Short mmCIF file of C-alpha atoms and ligand atoms in Angstrom, two decimals:
data_model
loop_
_atom_site.label_atom_id
_atom_site.label_comp_id
_atom_site.label_asym_id
_atom_site.label_seq_id
_atom_site.Cartn_x
_atom_site.Cartn_y
_atom_site.Cartn_z
CA MET A 93 0.00 0.00 0.00
CA ALA A 94 1.39 3.42 -0.97
CA GLU A 95 2.40 5.68 1.94
CA ILE A 96 0.66 9.03 2.36
CA SER A 97 3.01 12.00 2.30
CA LYS A 98 3.02 14.77 4.92
CA ALA A 99 1.74 17.21 2.30
CA GLU A 100 -1.12 14.90 1.46
CA ILE A 101 -2.01 14.52 5.16
CA GLU A 102 -2.03 18.31 5.53
CA GLN A 103 -4.21 18.60 2.45
CA LEU A 104 -6.60 15.99 3.87
CA VAL A 105 -6.83 17.76 7.22
CA LYS A 106 -7.51 21.08 5.45
CA GLN A 107 -10.26 19.44 3.47
CA ILE A 108 -11.88 17.88 6.57
CA VAL A 109 -11.75 21.22 8.42
CA SER A 110 -13.22 23.00 5.43
CA ASN A 111 -15.99 20.38 5.14
CA LEU A 112 -16.76 20.80 8.82
CA GLU A 113 -16.92 24.58 8.45
CA ASN A 114 -19.15 24.31 5.41
CA ASN A 115 -21.39 21.87 7.22
CA SER A 116 -21.68 24.12 10.23
CA ASN A 117 -22.63 27.00 7.91
CA SER A 118 -25.26 24.99 6.13
CA VAL A 119 -26.88 23.31 9.14
CA VAL A 120 -29.73 25.74 9.25
CA SER A 121 -30.67 25.56 5.61
CA SER A 122 -30.29 21.78 5.57
CA GLY A 123 -32.50 21.82 8.66
CA SER A 124 -30.77 18.83 10.22
CA SER A 125 -27.98 19.88 12.50
CA TYR A 126 -29.68 21.70 15.30
CA SER A 127 -31.87 20.65 18.19
CA SER A 128 -33.05 22.06 21.49
CA THR A 129 -29.69 21.19 23.06
CA GLN A 130 -27.10 21.87 20.34
CA TYR A 131 -26.35 23.86 17.24
CA GLY A 132 -23.88 22.60 14.64
CA GLY A 133 -22.45 20.19 17.23
CA ARG A 134 -21.95 22.86 19.93
CA GLN A 135 -23.82 21.81 23.08
CA PHE A 136 -25.94 24.59 24.56
CA ILE A 137 -25.15 25.72 28.09
CA GLY A 138 -27.96 25.90 30.64
CA ILE A 139 -30.52 23.50 29.15
CA TYR A 140 -32.25 21.01 31.50
CA SER A 141 -34.67 18.09 31.17
CA ASP A 142 -36.29 18.68 34.54
CA MET A 143 -37.84 22.01 35.50
CA ASN A 144 -36.87 21.53 39.17
CA ASP A 145 -33.21 21.11 38.17
CA ALA A 146 -33.45 24.17 35.95
CA ILE A 147 -34.86 26.25 38.81
CA ALA A 148 -32.14 25.01 41.15
CA ALA A 149 -29.46 26.04 38.63
CA ALA A 150 -31.10 29.45 38.22
CA GLY A 151 -31.02 29.78 42.02
CA VAL A 152 -27.25 29.27 41.99
CA ALA A 153 -26.97 31.83 39.18
CA TYR A 154 -29.02 34.33 41.19
CA LYS A 155 -26.57 34.06 44.09
CA ALA A 156 -23.73 34.82 41.66
CA VAL A 157 -25.57 37.83 40.21
CA ARG A 158 -26.33 39.17 43.70
CA ALA A 159 -22.68 39.03 44.59
CA MET A 160 -21.72 40.88 41.41
CA SER A 161 -20.97 44.57 41.07
CA VAL A 162 -23.26 46.61 38.83
CA GLU A 163 -20.26 47.28 36.61
CA LYS A 164 -19.76 43.55 36.06
CA ARG A 165 -23.46 43.06 35.28
CA GLU A 166 -23.12 45.81 32.73
CA ARG A 167 -20.05 44.10 31.22
CA ILE A 168 -22.07 40.92 30.75
CA ILE A 169 -24.93 42.88 29.17
CA SER A 170 -22.48 44.56 26.85
CA ALA A 171 -21.11 41.12 25.85
CA ILE A 172 -24.71 39.96 25.19
CA ARG A 173 -25.18 43.00 22.91
CA ASP A 174 -21.98 42.18 21.00
CA LEU A 175 -22.79 38.48 20.53
CA THR A 176 -26.38 39.28 19.53
CA ARG A 177 -25.15 41.62 16.77
CA LYS A 178 -22.60 39.05 15.65
CA GLU A 179 -25.02 36.12 15.57
CA ALA A 180 -28.19 37.99 14.53
CA GLU A 181 -28.17 36.38 11.11
CA ILE A 182 -27.80 32.86 12.51
CA MET A 183 -30.72 33.39 14.90
CA ALA A 184 -32.84 34.95 12.14
CA ASP A 185 -32.13 31.97 9.90
CA LEU A 186 -32.74 29.46 12.66
CA GLY A 187 -35.99 31.20 13.67
CA VAL A 188 -37.42 31.06 10.15
CA THR A 189 -36.23 27.50 9.55
CA GLU A 190 -37.58 26.15 12.80
CA THR A 191 -40.91 27.98 12.99
CA LYS A 192 -41.43 28.44 9.23
CA MET A 193 -42.67 31.93 10.15
CA GLY A 194 -41.43 35.42 9.41
CA LYS A 195 -38.69 36.88 7.26
CA ARG A 196 -34.95 36.44 7.73
CA GLU A 197 -33.98 40.04 6.93
CA HIS A 198 -36.54 41.42 9.38
CA LYS A 199 -35.65 38.95 12.12
CA LYS A 200 -32.04 40.04 11.75
CA LEU A 201 -33.10 43.69 12.20
CA LYS A 202 -35.14 42.74 15.29
CA HIS A 203 -32.06 41.19 16.90
CA ILE A 204 -29.94 44.25 16.13
CA LEU A 205 -32.70 46.41 17.63
CA VAL A 206 -32.63 44.31 20.80
CA ALA A 207 -28.83 44.61 20.97
CA ASP A 208 -28.91 48.39 20.45
CA LYS A 209 -31.98 49.58 22.31
CA THR A 210 -32.71 47.25 25.24
CA PRO A 211 -31.88 49.22 28.40
CA GLY A 212 -29.23 47.87 30.76
CA THR A 213 -28.33 48.75 34.35
CA GLU A 214 -28.78 52.48 33.69
CA ASP A 215 -32.50 51.78 33.87
CA ILE A 216 -32.23 51.01 37.59
CA VAL A 217 -32.41 54.30 39.45
CA SER A 218 -32.55 54.77 43.20
CA GLU A 219 -34.61 57.54 44.80
CA ALA A 220 -33.56 59.55 47.83
CA ARG A 221 -35.83 61.73 49.90
CA THR A 222 -34.53 64.02 52.60
CA GLY A 223 -36.36 66.19 55.13
CA ASP A 224 -36.52 67.18 58.78
CA ASP A 225 -36.63 63.50 59.75
CA GLY A 226 -33.50 62.45 57.87
CA LEU A 227 -32.94 60.41 54.72
CA THR A 228 -35.02 57.72 53.07
CA LEU A 229 -33.61 55.71 50.22
CA VAL A 230 -35.74 53.66 47.82
CA GLU A 231 -33.84 51.11 45.79
CA MET A 232 -34.94 48.85 42.95
CA ALA A 233 -34.06 45.37 44.13
CA PRO A 234 -34.17 42.10 42.20
CA PHE A 235 -36.97 39.60 42.72
CA GLY A 236 -34.56 36.64 42.56
CA VAL A 237 -35.31 33.86 40.10
CA VAL A 238 -37.73 34.96 37.38
CA GLY A 239 -39.83 32.41 35.50
CA ALA A 240 -40.37 33.52 31.90
CA ILE A 241 -42.68 32.11 29.24
CA THR A 242 -41.81 33.18 25.71
CA PRO A 243 -43.64 33.05 22.36
CA SER A 244 -42.92 31.44 19.01
CA THR A 245 -43.32 34.70 17.13
CA ASN A 246 -40.20 36.54 18.41
CA PRO A 247 -38.44 33.64 20.16
CA SER A 248 -34.75 34.53 20.46
CA GLU A 249 -35.50 38.27 20.46
CA THR A 250 -37.69 37.84 23.55
CA VAL A 251 -35.24 35.53 25.35
CA ILE A 252 -32.35 37.96 24.82
CA CYS A 253 -34.35 41.10 25.59
CA ASN A 254 -35.86 39.53 28.76
CA SER A 255 -32.45 38.24 29.86
CA MET A 256 -30.79 41.63 29.47
CA GLY A 257 -33.45 43.44 31.47
CA MET A 258 -33.77 40.76 34.14
CA ILE A 259 -30.01 40.44 34.64
CA ALA A 260 -29.57 44.23 34.67
CA ALA A 261 -32.08 44.23 37.51
CA GLY A 262 -30.02 41.59 39.37
CA ASN A 263 -32.18 38.52 38.73
CA SER A 264 -31.54 35.20 37.06
CA VAL A 265 -34.09 33.59 34.75
CA VAL A 266 -35.58 30.22 33.98
CA PHE A 267 -37.32 30.08 30.61
CA ASN A 268 -40.15 27.80 29.54
CA PRO A 269 -40.11 28.75 25.85
CA HIS A 270 -42.69 27.95 23.20
CA PRO A 271 -42.12 24.31 22.13
CA GLY A 272 -42.47 25.31 18.46
CA ALA A 273 -39.45 27.59 18.72
CA ILE A 274 -37.43 25.71 21.30
CA CYS A 275 -34.18 25.41 19.30
CA THR A 276 -34.12 29.11 18.46
CA SER A 277 -35.03 30.06 22.03
CA ASN A 278 -32.37 27.78 23.51
CA TYR A 279 -29.79 29.11 21.05
CA ALA A 280 -30.49 32.51 22.65
CA VAL A 281 -30.24 31.08 26.19
CA ASP A 282 -26.87 29.59 25.24
CA LEU A 283 -25.78 32.92 23.71
CA VAL A 284 -26.51 34.72 26.98
CA ASN A 285 -24.49 32.11 28.88
CA ARG A 286 -21.58 32.30 26.42
CA ALA A 287 -21.60 36.09 26.80
CA SER A 288 -21.60 35.71 30.58
CA ARG A 289 -18.62 33.38 30.47
CA ALA A 290 -16.74 35.66 28.04
CA ALA A 291 -17.29 38.64 30.36
CA GLY A 292 -16.11 36.75 33.44
CA GLY A 293 -19.61 35.98 34.76
CA PRO A 294 -21.04 32.61 35.80
CA ASP A 295 -21.07 29.83 33.20
CA ILE A 296 -24.78 29.40 33.71
CA LEU A 297 -26.66 32.66 34.13
CA VAL A 298 -30.01 31.82 32.52
CA VAL A 299 -31.58 28.40 31.98
CA SER A 300 -34.21 26.67 29.88
CA MET A 301 -35.80 23.29 29.18
CA ASP A 302 -34.99 20.85 26.39
CA LYS A 303 -38.67 19.88 26.08
CA PRO A 304 -40.89 22.57 27.61
CA THR A 305 -44.49 21.52 28.21
CA MET A 306 -47.58 22.83 29.95
CA ASP A 307 -46.54 20.64 32.89
CA SER A 308 -43.10 22.24 33.12
CA ALA A 309 -44.82 25.64 32.94
CA LYS A 310 -47.06 24.58 35.81
CA ILE A 311 -44.07 23.52 37.93
CA MET A 312 -42.49 26.89 37.23
CA GLN A 313 -45.67 28.74 38.15
CA THR A 314 -46.01 26.98 41.48
CA HIS A 315 -42.37 26.57 42.55
CA PRO A 316 -41.60 28.54 45.73
CA ALA A 317 -38.21 29.69 44.40
CA ILE A 318 -39.85 31.57 41.51
CA ARG A 319 -40.62 35.08 42.77
CA LEU A 320 -41.81 36.70 39.56
CA LEU A 321 -43.50 35.33 36.44
CA VAL A 322 -43.14 37.14 33.13
CA CYS A 323 -45.31 35.86 30.35
CA THR A 324 -45.23 36.93 26.71
CA GLY A 325 -47.87 35.17 24.62
CA GLY A 326 -51.51 34.79 23.75
CA PRO A 327 -54.57 35.19 26.01
CA GLY A 328 -54.54 31.59 27.36
CA VAL A 329 -51.06 31.66 28.79
CA VAL A 330 -51.37 35.20 30.14
CA ARG A 331 -54.57 34.19 31.95
CA SER A 332 -52.79 31.17 33.35
CA VAL A 333 -49.86 33.11 34.89
CA LEU A 334 -52.14 35.83 36.19
CA SER A 335 -54.10 33.24 38.15
CA SER A 336 -50.94 31.64 39.58
CA GLY A 337 -51.07 33.54 42.85
CA LYS A 338 -47.59 34.96 42.24
CA LYS A 339 -46.52 38.42 41.15
CA ALA A 340 -46.84 38.26 37.36
CA ILE A 341 -46.21 40.47 34.37
CA GLY A 342 -48.48 39.64 31.45
CA ALA A 343 -47.73 40.70 27.88
CA GLY A 344 -50.69 39.50 25.87
CA ALA A 345 -52.40 39.58 22.51
CA GLY A 346 -53.30 42.63 20.47
CA ASN A 347 -55.25 43.38 17.30
CA PRO A 348 -53.91 46.84 16.37
CA PRO A 349 -56.29 48.97 14.31
CA VAL A 350 -55.13 51.82 12.05
CA ILE A 351 -57.26 54.86 11.30
CA VAL A 352 -56.51 56.94 8.20
CA ASP A 353 -58.49 60.17 7.98
CA ASP A 354 -58.75 62.63 5.10
CA THR A 355 -56.07 64.98 6.42
CA ALA A 356 -53.36 62.29 6.29
CA ASP A 357 -50.43 62.26 3.89
CA ILE A 358 -51.94 59.41 1.89
CA VAL A 359 -48.77 58.56 -0.05
CA LYS A 360 -46.85 58.15 3.22
CA ALA A 361 -49.72 56.38 4.97
CA GLY A 362 -50.00 53.78 2.20
CA LYS A 363 -46.29 52.99 2.37
CA ASP A 364 -45.99 53.13 6.18
CA ILE A 365 -48.95 50.82 6.72
CA ILE A 366 -47.66 48.19 4.28
CA ASP A 367 -44.13 48.47 5.72
CA GLY A 368 -45.41 47.97 9.27
CA CYS A 369 -47.96 45.29 8.42
CA THR A 370 -45.45 43.17 6.51
CA PHE A 371 -42.55 43.50 8.96
CA ASP A 372 -41.57 39.90 9.77
CA ASN A 373 -44.77 38.86 7.96
CA ASN A 374 -46.96 40.56 10.57
CA LEU A 375 -45.71 38.48 13.53
CA PRO A 376 -45.07 41.42 15.91
CA CYS A 377 -48.03 41.91 18.22
CA ILE A 378 -47.83 45.66 17.50
CA ALA A 379 -48.17 45.29 13.70
CA GLU A 380 -51.09 46.82 11.79
CA LYS A 381 -53.92 44.28 11.65
CA GLU A 382 -56.90 46.20 10.18
CA VAL A 383 -57.45 49.63 8.62
CA PHE A 384 -60.35 52.04 9.02
CA ALA A 385 -60.10 54.51 6.15
CA PHE A 386 -62.31 57.53 5.49
CA ASN A 387 -64.45 56.75 2.42
CA ASN A 388 -63.28 59.91 0.65
CA ILE A 389 -59.60 58.81 0.63
CA LYS A 390 -59.99 55.00 0.68
CA ASP A 391 -59.37 54.42 -3.04
CA ARG A 392 -56.29 56.66 -3.04
CA LEU A 393 -54.95 54.84 0.02
CA ILE A 394 -55.51 51.48 -1.67
CA SER A 395 -53.75 52.68 -4.80
CA GLU A 396 -50.72 53.76 -2.70
CA MET A 397 -50.72 50.38 -0.98
CA LEU A 398 -50.75 48.65 -4.37
CA LYS A 399 -47.66 50.68 -5.36
CA ASN A 400 -45.93 49.32 -2.25
CA GLY A 401 -46.28 45.59 -2.75
CA ALA A 402 -49.92 45.03 -1.83
CA TYR A 403 -52.17 42.67 -3.82
CA MET A 404 -55.92 43.29 -3.76
CA ILE A 405 -58.29 40.32 -3.51
CA SER A 406 -62.04 40.31 -4.05
CA SER A 407 -64.49 39.71 -1.24
CA ALA A 408 -65.18 36.19 -2.58
CA GLN A 409 -61.44 35.48 -2.50
CA ALA A 410 -61.22 36.94 1.01
CA ASP A 411 -63.98 34.59 2.17
CA ALA A 412 -62.20 31.63 0.56
CA LEU A 413 -58.91 32.62 2.20
CA ALA A 414 -60.62 33.11 5.57
CA LYS A 415 -61.81 29.48 5.44
CA ILE A 416 -58.15 28.41 5.14
CA VAL A 417 -56.31 30.75 7.50
CA LEU A 418 -58.90 30.41 10.28
CA VAL A 419 -60.12 27.10 11.62
CA GLU A 420 -62.96 26.26 13.96
CA VAL A 421 -62.20 24.59 17.27
CA THR A 422 -64.36 23.77 20.26
CA ASP A 423 -63.87 26.18 23.15
CA LYS A 424 -62.90 24.04 26.13
CA LYS A 425 -64.78 26.29 28.55
CA THR A 426 -68.02 26.98 26.70
CA GLY A 427 -68.16 23.88 24.49
CA LYS A 428 -69.05 26.18 21.58
CA LEU A 429 -67.23 26.41 18.26
CA LYS A 430 -64.85 29.35 17.93
CA LYS A 431 -62.53 30.60 15.22
CA THR A 432 -58.80 30.41 15.72
CA VAL A 433 -55.83 30.99 13.45
CA ASN A 434 -54.47 28.10 11.43
CA ARG A 435 -50.90 27.73 12.75
CA GLU A 436 -49.81 26.57 9.28
CA CYS A 437 -50.60 30.05 7.96
CA VAL A 438 -49.23 32.31 10.72
CA GLY A 439 -46.24 34.40 9.62
CA ARG A 440 -46.19 32.95 6.08
CA ASP A 441 -45.34 34.96 2.96
CA ALA A 442 -48.21 36.66 1.12
CA ALA A 443 -47.35 34.60 -2.00
CA VAL A 444 -47.71 31.35 -0.02
CA LEU A 445 -51.09 32.41 1.35
CA LEU A 446 -52.34 33.53 -2.07
CA ASP A 447 -51.26 30.23 -3.55
CA LYS A 448 -53.73 28.52 -1.21
CA ILE A 449 -56.60 30.18 -3.10
CA GLY A 450 -55.02 29.50 -6.48
CA VAL A 451 -53.41 32.92 -7.04
CA LYS A 452 -49.81 32.74 -8.22
CA VAL A 453 -47.65 35.80 -7.55
CA GLY A 454 -43.97 36.49 -7.05
CA ASN A 455 -42.20 37.62 -3.91
CA GLU A 456 -42.67 41.26 -4.90
CA VAL A 457 -46.13 40.88 -3.37
CA ARG A 458 -45.69 41.33 0.35
CA CYS A 459 -49.21 42.00 1.58
CA ILE A 460 -52.74 40.83 0.74
CA ILE A 461 -55.35 43.57 1.04
CA CYS A 462 -59.11 43.50 0.68
CA GLU A 463 -62.11 45.68 1.40
CA ALA A 464 -64.08 44.16 4.22
CA ALA A 465 -67.07 44.72 6.44
CA PHE A 466 -66.39 45.36 10.13
CA GLU A 467 -67.76 41.89 11.03
CA HIS A 468 -65.33 40.07 8.71
CA PRO A 469 -63.05 37.64 10.59
CA PHE A 470 -60.00 39.34 9.02
CA VAL A 471 -60.97 42.45 11.01
CA GLN A 472 -61.95 40.65 14.19
CA GLU A 473 -59.20 38.01 14.56
CA GLU A 474 -55.52 38.57 15.33
CA LEU A 475 -54.19 36.79 12.24
CA MET A 476 -50.43 37.48 12.47
CA MET A 477 -50.17 37.12 8.67
CA PRO A 478 -49.62 39.72 5.93
CA ILE A 479 -53.37 40.08 5.31
CA LEU A 480 -54.84 43.54 5.79
CA PRO A 481 -58.59 44.24 5.60
CA ILE A 482 -59.71 47.81 4.91
CA VAL A 483 -63.03 49.04 6.27
CA GLY A 484 -64.53 52.24 4.85
CA VAL A 485 -65.87 54.76 7.38
CA SER A 486 -67.74 58.00 6.86
CA ASP A 487 -66.22 60.12 9.62
CA ILE A 488 -64.00 60.18 12.71
CA ASP A 489 -66.83 59.16 15.04
CA GLU A 490 -67.46 55.96 13.11
CA ALA A 491 -63.72 55.34 12.70
CA ILE A 492 -63.02 55.59 16.42
CA ASP A 493 -66.08 53.59 17.39
CA LEU A 494 -65.18 50.66 15.10
CA ALA A 495 -61.42 50.78 15.73
CA VAL A 496 -61.90 50.67 19.50
CA LYS A 497 -64.26 47.69 19.10
CA ALA A 498 -61.81 45.87 16.80
CA GLU A 499 -59.06 46.28 19.39
CA HIS A 500 -61.26 44.18 21.71
CA GLY A 501 -60.19 45.96 24.88
CA ASN A 502 -56.68 44.48 24.73
CA ARG A 503 -55.36 48.03 25.24
CA HIS A 504 -52.25 46.92 23.36
CA THR A 505 -51.44 49.05 20.28
CA ALA A 506 -53.21 51.37 17.85
CA HIS A 507 -52.07 53.55 14.95
CA MET A 508 -53.32 56.61 13.16
CA HIS A 509 -52.40 58.61 10.07
CA SER A 510 -53.72 62.15 10.30
CA LYS A 511 -52.70 65.77 10.54
CA ASN A 512 -55.74 66.71 12.57
CA ILE A 513 -54.59 66.97 16.16
CA ASP A 514 -58.13 66.78 17.49
CA ASN A 515 -58.76 63.50 15.68
CA LEU A 516 -55.40 62.11 16.82
CA SER A 517 -56.06 63.06 20.43
CA ARG A 518 -59.59 61.70 20.40
CA PHE A 519 -58.56 58.29 19.11
CA ALA A 520 -55.52 58.05 21.40
CA SER A 521 -57.71 58.85 24.36
CA ALA A 522 -60.57 56.52 23.39
CA VAL A 523 -58.52 53.43 22.54
CA GLU A 524 -56.43 53.48 25.76
CA THR A 525 -53.64 51.38 24.28
CA THR A 526 -50.14 50.92 25.71
CA ILE A 527 -48.67 52.05 22.37
CA PHE A 528 -50.15 54.65 20.03
CA VAL A 529 -48.17 55.44 16.87
CA LYS A 530 -48.93 58.53 14.82
CA ASN A 531 -47.93 58.86 11.14
CA ALA A 532 -45.34 56.08 11.08
CA PRO A 533 -45.08 52.32 10.62
CA SER A 534 -46.02 50.30 13.71
CA TYR A 535 -42.43 49.37 14.55
CA ALA A 536 -41.69 53.03 15.39
CA GLY A 537 -43.59 52.19 18.58
CA ILE A 538 -40.84 49.79 19.72
CA GLY A 539 -37.96 52.14 18.95
CA PHE A 540 -37.34 51.19 15.31
CA GLY A 541 -37.42 54.58 13.61
CA GLY A 542 -39.08 56.09 16.68
CA GLU A 543 -37.68 57.43 19.95
CA GLY A 544 -37.49 55.31 23.06
CA HIS A 545 -36.20 51.93 24.16
CA THR A 546 -37.19 48.60 22.70
CA THR A 547 -38.77 45.50 24.15
CA PHE A 548 -40.55 42.41 22.88
CA THR A 549 -42.57 42.11 26.08
CA ILE A 550 -45.26 44.78 26.07
CA ALA A 551 -47.22 44.38 29.26
CA GLY A 552 -50.65 45.92 28.73
CA PRO A 553 -52.78 43.76 31.04
CA THR A 554 -50.54 44.26 34.09
CA GLY A 555 -49.58 47.85 33.29
CA GLU A 556 -45.77 47.83 33.06
CA GLY A 557 -46.06 48.92 29.42
CA LEU A 558 -42.88 48.49 27.40
CA THR A 559 -40.93 46.44 29.92
CA SER A 560 -37.30 47.16 30.78
CA ALA A 561 -34.94 46.31 33.65
CA ARG A 562 -36.93 48.39 36.17
CA SER A 563 -40.08 46.33 35.43
CA PHE A 564 -38.31 43.30 36.94
CA THR A 565 -37.53 44.95 40.27
CA ARG A 566 -39.22 45.38 43.62
CA LYS A 567 -38.88 48.60 45.58
CA ARG A 568 -37.18 48.51 48.96
CA ARG A 569 -37.04 51.41 51.41
CA CYS A 570 -34.16 52.09 53.75
CA VAL A 571 -34.64 54.80 56.39
CA MET A 572 -31.99 56.77 58.27
CA ALA A 573 -33.87 58.78 60.87
CA ASP A 574 -32.61 62.21 61.92
CA SER A 575 -29.32 62.07 59.98
CA PHE A 576 -27.85 62.57 56.53
CA ARG A 577 -29.83 65.64 55.64
CA ILE A 578 -26.74 67.67 54.99
CA ILE A 579 -28.21 71.02 53.96
P1 NAD B 187 -48.88 31.25 22.61
O1 NAD B 187 -49.85 31.88 23.52
O2 NAD B 187 -49.34 30.16 21.72
O3 NAD B 187 -47.67 30.66 23.45
C1 NAD B 187 -46.91 31.40 24.36
C2 NAD B 187 -46.23 30.48 25.34
O4 NAD B 187 -47.16 30.01 26.27
C3 NAD B 187 -45.64 29.24 24.79
O5 NAD B 187 -44.45 28.98 25.50
C4 NAD B 187 -46.72 28.18 25.03
O6 NAD B 187 -46.20 26.88 25.04
C5 NAD B 187 -47.18 28.59 26.37
N1 NAD B 187 -48.52 28.30 26.79
C6 NAD B 187 -49.65 28.42 26.06
N2 NAD B 187 -50.73 28.20 26.83
C7 NAD B 187 -50.25 27.96 28.09
C8 NAD B 187 -50.84 27.66 29.36
N3 NAD B 187 -52.17 27.57 29.51
N4 NAD B 187 -50.03 27.50 30.43
C9 NAD B 187 -48.71 27.58 30.32
N5 NAD B 187 -48.08 27.86 29.15
C10 NAD B 187 -48.84 28.02 28.06
O7 NAD B 187 -48.20 32.44 21.83
P2 NAD B 187 -47.48 32.49 20.43
O8 NAD B 187 -48.36 31.99 19.36
O9 NAD B 187 -46.12 31.99 20.48
O10 NAD B 187 -47.39 34.09 20.32
C11 NAD B 187 -48.39 34.81 19.75
C12 NAD B 187 -49.29 35.50 20.73
O11 NAD B 187 -48.51 36.18 21.70
C13 NAD B 187 -50.11 36.54 20.04
O12 NAD B 187 -51.38 36.62 20.64
C14 NAD B 187 -49.32 37.82 20.27
O13 NAD B 187 -50.08 39.01 20.21
C15 NAD B 187 -48.80 37.58 21.65
N6 NAD B 187 -47.56 38.33 21.89
C16 NAD B 187 -47.62 39.39 22.72
C17 NAD B 187 -46.48 40.13 22.94
C18 NAD B 187 -46.51 41.32 23.84
O14 NAD B 187 -45.45 41.88 24.08
N7 NAD B 187 -47.64 41.74 24.35
C19 NAD B 187 -45.29 39.79 22.31
C20 NAD B 187 -45.26 38.68 21.47
C21 NAD B 187 -46.42 37.94 21.28
#
């Protein structure tokens, strides 16, 4: 047998390394080399099979965070920002591959937004009050171990954003992520832990489950070591954590209406609404879900939407599509049939949805629009798909009345395009939402092209609003009687 030369061995090694690198780059598109515990062969840190073990590990992490200086916490957060920017594309790719929802380029932008605009330790501010009786200090203390439930729609974005805020506040976190996005969510958990290690923090700072279930969520909700529950998801899960008997932050469903009156810049409104509605294929809970347009500008608005990648379907086609994207299930409580979104259609491209009713279009079509009556399910249901119904209204009274009804009292998000400050104020006041965006795409409301910090946990039901580090703290008062007033 012929001997292999040193040069040939070197060549072989180079080839194997190169193959390995290529494989690790192609794992996501091949869809085979990732799981809830590893990515491209790298084992994730902080993933457990038993919720009790996960909570115990988070308890150890909490002790480490408590012992840490604020400066060190900030160093870890800064390392999380850096790694998130660096690996945004991987997480975007993984998110789309695993969940089959959303758009890679938008998911990448969402991760960069989280890295850039999630507040860190600067959000924690102590208050001091002095007077004749001395000094009283109020500090924002951690809760301890936070239990967090995260959605499939912004999986890694929510895990990273929650982790940054919760760690900045001095907590550790145990996640029970959505099972449909478990690999992407656990990639993010691992990223936070890698950042911690790189910045000299504990190896395990945040933890998650390899197979999260309703049962593991229940253990989390009832475990005595969990001091705060933070839930980002639909109405069912928010209801469940709010009835847990623990302090809970609930970030629930929305159905954001948009009003366009006849003073609006219609060219801008048409573009802004389509841009916002189609961002990540309408997955964000803040995205435009239905439009109420004054009858005297409705056709112009539609024509501007058509110039910006919208495709108009007839009412017969809308009814046919509604039968596909919404399915009827029996309500467990009432026993009655109710409509719910078809998970196979959530976050899908407009072209894929149109194909289901036999319409073939290219990817230049990013949104399906239709004229609809107020009662149409496209108006009433939170679809989370690039489908936008437009309801004609005769004046601002009708617009506000219907838009408030379509929001269903979620008090989540609403939008308006107008130059009439009275109309803007009236709608903002009537709809009582946590976010109200004027004359911009919806994502301006979470700091993308609008002022203010970002979050992917918008807590309407429990009132924290756009959560940040301070939302995950409890106030503690420390009193020094008769001293330390130095003036
Ligand atoms: P979902 O409600 O299906 O799931 C959320 C999480 O809750 C998952 O981890 C799921 O496994 C779990 N879960 C569901 N029911 C549960 C129960 N009874 N007990 C314990 N755990 C339970 O949400 P999704 O489809 O991933 O996300 C979409 C929904 O979340 C939409 O309604 C959207 O508006 C909302 N959302 C809100 C915000 C916000 O900030 N307010 C952000 C993102 C998503």
